[in-house]
Amino acid sequence: MLCQIVLFDGFDPLDVIAPYEVLFAGSMAAPGALTVELVSAEGPREVPSGSGLLALRATARLDPQRADLVLVPGAVGPLGAPDEGADTADPDAPGSRDTLPALLARTVTTGLPALLKEALDRPDSIVATVCGGSMVLAMAGLIEGRHATTNRLGLDLLGAAGVVAIDARVVDDGDLVSGAGVTSGLDLGLYLLERELGPRIAHAVEQLFAHERRGTVWRATGPVPAAF
């Protein structure tokens, strides 16, 4: 199983590192069963994070015909509105450049959405997201009507983009699995290990990291609960 974790300009480092560490540990616990790569839509390159202080190297190009699991992180930047006078319709306009919405909007104008659509369209592949990664898919029009989560601060925006936004730490919608805030990348990674490689592998990584997965994974199954 090949997992490709996507880097794009402005990515949130923890959205990448947390699931990478978990999945890489899973590959050591199950030798030969899982390989993890850092990739970009453009191919091998140094990719700057949104923190401005950290860059990671993509070692390959995102290849949705080869990857069994594609993981999309969110971005990091100011959550507030752009500077007064900024052209909010233009993500490259002065004053809007480093805001979180602008970073996500610029990502949608790259070659990444087409590759993500290819991954979603491919049978038996999985697309996973952490935090604002689901917003990248939503802004590109790729997950309308699907169940997904994101950082709680972005749930309304996710819903406005046509997604069925779920306030849960991890949401499993079949070939789309999403995590909420940035630290949910740990729990998302552990859940993916359990789902794809089995609970004993996931448990071994939990023990290694001294981290117990939090929350119930939401799925659209079972009876609908009555209102409290």
Coordinates of C-alpha atoms in Angstrom, one line a residue:
M1 CA 0.0 0.0 0.0
L2 CA 1.4 3.3 -1.1
C3 CA 0.5 6.5 0.9
Q4 CA 1.4 9.8 -0.7
I5 CA 1.1 12.9 1.6
V6 CA 0.7 16.1 -0.3
L7 CA 2.7 19.2 0.3
F8 CA 1.6 22.5 -1.1
D9 CA 2.8 26.1 -0.5
G10 CA 1.5 27.2 2.9
F11 CA 0.8 23.7 4.3
D12 CA 0.4 23.2 8.0
P13 CA 3.5 21.3 9.3
L14 CA 1.6 19.4 12.0
D15 CA -1.1 18.3 9.5
V16 CA 1.7 16.6 7.6
I17 CA 4.1 15.4 10.3
A18 CA 1.5 13.8 12.7
P19 CA 0.0 11.4 10.2
Y20 CA 3.4 10.8 8.6
E21 CA 4.9 9.7 11.9
V22 CA 2.0 7.4 12.6
L23 CA 1.8 5.9 9.1
F24 CA 5.6 5.5 8.9
A25 CA 5.5 3.7 12.3
G26 CA 2.8 1.5 10.9
S27 CA 5.1 0.6 8.0
M28 CA 7.7 -0.5 10.4
A29 CA 5.2 -2.6 12.4
A30 CA 4.0 -4.2 9.2
P31 CA 7.1 -4.6 7.0
G32 CA 6.3 -4.5 3.3
A33 CA 2.6 -3.6 3.8
L34 CA 2.9 0.2 3.6
T35 CA 5.2 2.9 2.1
V36 CA 4.8 6.6 2.9
E37 CA 6.1 9.4 0.6
L38 CA 5.9 13.2 0.7
V39 CA 4.9 14.5 -2.7
S40 CA 3.7 17.6 -4.5
A41 CA 1.6 18.3 -7.5
E42 CA 4.6 19.7 -9.3
G43 CA 7.1 16.9 -8.4
P44 CA 10.3 16.9 -6.3
R45 CA 10.9 20.3 -4.7
E46 CA 11.3 22.2 -1.4
V47 CA 7.9 23.2 -0.3
P48 CA 7.5 26.1 2.2
S49 CA 5.0 25.7 5.0
G50 CA 2.7 28.5 6.1
S51 CA 4.7 29.1 9.2
G52 CA 7.4 30.7 7.1
L53 CA 10.1 29.0 9.1
L54 CA 9.9 25.4 7.9
A55 CA 10.0 23.7 4.5
L56 CA 9.8 20.0 3.7
R57 CA 11.0 18.3 0.6
A58 CA 8.6 16.5 -1.7
T59 CA 10.5 13.5 -3.1
A60 CA 8.1 12.7 -5.9
R61 CA 5.0 13.9 -7.9
L62 CA 1.6 13.0 -6.7
D63 CA 0.6 10.0 -8.7
P64 CA -3.1 9.1 -8.2
Q65 CA -2.8 6.1 -10.4
R66 CA -0.1 4.6 -8.2
A67 CA -1.1 5.8 -4.7
D68 CA -3.6 3.8 -2.7
L69 CA -3.9 6.5 -0.1
V70 CA -3.6 10.2 -0.8
L71 CA -3.5 12.5 2.3
V72 CA -4.1 16.2 2.0
P73 CA -3.2 18.6 4.9
G74 CA -4.5 22.0 5.6
A75 CA -2.7 25.3 5.6
V76 CA -1.6 27.6 8.3
G77 CA -2.0 31.4 8.3
P78 CA -4.0 34.2 10.0
L79 CA -7.7 33.3 10.4
G80 CA -8.9 36.9 10.2
A81 CA -10.0 38.9 7.3
P82 CA -7.4 40.3 4.8
D83 CA -5.9 43.8 5.4
E84 CA -8.2 46.7 4.8
G85 CA -8.3 47.6 1.2
A86 CA -7.1 44.1 0.0
D87 CA -8.8 42.6 -3.0
T88 CA -10.5 39.6 -1.4
A89 CA -11.4 38.2 -4.9
D90 CA -7.7 38.0 -5.7
P91 CA -5.7 35.6 -3.4
D92 CA -2.4 37.2 -4.7
A93 CA -3.5 40.7 -4.0
P94 CA -1.5 42.7 -1.4
G95 CA -2.9 42.2 2.1
S96 CA -4.5 38.9 1.4
R97 CA -1.4 36.9 0.6
D98 CA -0.8 35.2 3.9
T99 CA -4.3 34.7 5.2
L100 CA -5.6 31.1 5.5
P101 CA -8.4 31.5 3.0
A102 CA -5.9 33.0 0.5
L103 CA -3.5 30.1 0.9
L104 CA -6.3 27.5 0.3
A105 CA -7.7 29.5 -2.6
R106 CA -4.2 29.6 -4.3
T107 CA -3.9 25.9 -3.8
V108 CA -7.1 25.4 -5.8
T109 CA -5.6 27.2 -8.7
T110 CA -2.7 24.8 -9.0
G111 CA -2.6 21.4 -10.7
L112 CA -3.5 19.7 -7.4
P113 CA -7.3 19.6 -7.7
A114 CA -7.2 17.7 -11.0
L115 CA -4.9 15.1 -9.4
L116 CA -7.1 14.8 -6.4
K117 CA -10.2 14.3 -8.6
E118 CA -8.3 11.5 -10.4
A119 CA -7.6 9.9 -7.0
L120 CA -11.2 10.2 -5.9
D121 CA -12.3 8.7 -9.2
R122 CA -10.0 5.7 -9.0
P123 CA -11.6 2.6 -7.6
D124 CA -10.2 1.2 -4.3
S125 CA -8.1 4.3 -3.5
I126 CA -8.6 6.5 -0.4
V127 CA -8.4 10.3 -0.1
A128 CA -7.8 11.4 3.5
T129 CA -7.6 15.0 4.8
V130 CA -6.5 16.7 8.0
C131 CA -8.0 20.0 9.2
G132 CA -8.3 22.4 6.2
G133 CA -7.4 19.7 3.7
S134 CA -11.1 19.0 3.3
M135 CA -11.6 22.7 2.4
V136 CA -9.2 22.2 -0.5
L137 CA -11.4 19.5 -1.8
A138 CA -14.5 21.4 -1.1
M139 CA -13.3 24.6 -2.7
A140 CA -12.4 22.6 -5.8
G141 CA -15.9 21.2 -6.0
L142 CA -14.8 17.6 -5.5
I143 CA -16.8 16.5 -2.4
E144 CA -20.2 18.1 -2.8
G145 CA -22.8 16.1 -0.9
R146 CA -20.1 14.0 0.9
H147 CA -19.7 13.7 4.7
A148 CA -16.5 15.3 6.0
T149 CA -15.1 17.3 8.9
T150 CA -12.5 20.0 9.3
N151 CA -11.3 22.4 12.0
R152 CA -14.4 23.5 14.0
L153 CA -13.7 27.1 12.9
G154 CA -14.3 26.0 9.3
L155 CA -17.3 23.8 9.6
D156 CA -19.7 26.5 8.5
L157 CA -17.5 27.2 5.4
L158 CA -17.4 23.5 4.7
G159 CA -21.1 23.3 4.8
A160 CA -21.5 26.4 2.6
A161 CA -19.3 24.6 0.0
G162 CA -22.0 21.9 -0.3
V163 CA -20.4 19.3 2.0
V164 CA -22.3 17.6 4.8
A165 CA -20.2 19.0 7.6
I166 CA -19.9 16.7 10.6
D167 CA -18.6 17.9 14.0
A168 CA -16.5 14.8 14.8
R169 CA -12.8 14.2 15.2
V170 CA -12.6 11.7 12.3
V171 CA -15.3 11.1 9.7
D172 CA -15.2 7.9 7.5
D173 CA -17.2 8.4 4.3
G174 CA -15.8 5.3 2.5
D175 CA -13.1 6.4 0.1
L176 CA -13.0 9.9 1.8
V177 CA -11.7 10.0 5.4
S178 CA -11.3 13.3 7.1
G179 CA -9.8 14.6 10.4
A180 CA -10.8 17.7 12.3
G181 CA -8.2 20.1 13.9
V182 CA -4.5 19.7 13.4
T183 CA -3.8 17.2 16.2
S184 CA -6.5 14.9 14.7
G185 CA -3.8 13.9 12.2
L186 CA -2.6 11.5 14.9
D187 CA -6.0 9.9 15.3
L188 CA -6.7 9.9 11.6
G189 CA -3.4 8.0 11.0
L190 CA -4.2 5.5 13.7
Y191 CA -7.7 4.9 12.3
L192 CA -6.3 4.4 8.8
L193 CA -3.8 1.9 10.1
E194 CA -6.6 0.0 11.9
R195 CA -8.9 0.1 8.9
E196 CA -6.4 -0.9 6.3
L197 CA -3.8 -3.0 8.2
G198 CA -5.8 -4.2 11.3
P199 CA -6.2 -3.3 14.9
R200 CA -3.0 -5.0 16.2
I201 CA -0.9 -2.8 14.0
A202 CA -2.7 0.3 15.1
H203 CA -2.5 -0.7 18.7
A204 CA 1.3 -1.3 18.5
V205 CA 1.7 2.2 17.1
E206 CA -0.5 3.6 19.8
Q207 CA 1.7 2.0 22.4
L208 CA 4.9 3.3 20.7
F209 CA 3.6 6.9 20.7
A210 CA 1.9 6.7 24.1
H211 CA -1.2 8.2 22.5
E212 CA -4.7 6.8 22.7
R213 CA -7.0 7.6 19.8
R214 CA -9.7 10.1 20.8
G215 CA -13.4 10.2 19.9
T216 CA -15.8 8.0 18.0
V217 CA -15.1 7.7 14.2
W218 CA -18.3 9.0 12.6
R219 CA -19.9 6.9 9.9
A220 CA -23.3 7.2 8.2
T221 CA -24.4 3.8 9.6
G222 CA -26.7 2.7 12.4
P223 CA -29.9 4.3 13.7
V224 CA -30.2 8.1 13.6
P225 CA -30.1 9.4 17.2
A226 CA -33.1 11.2 18.7
A227 CA -32.6 14.8 19.7
F228 CA -31.4 15.3 23.3

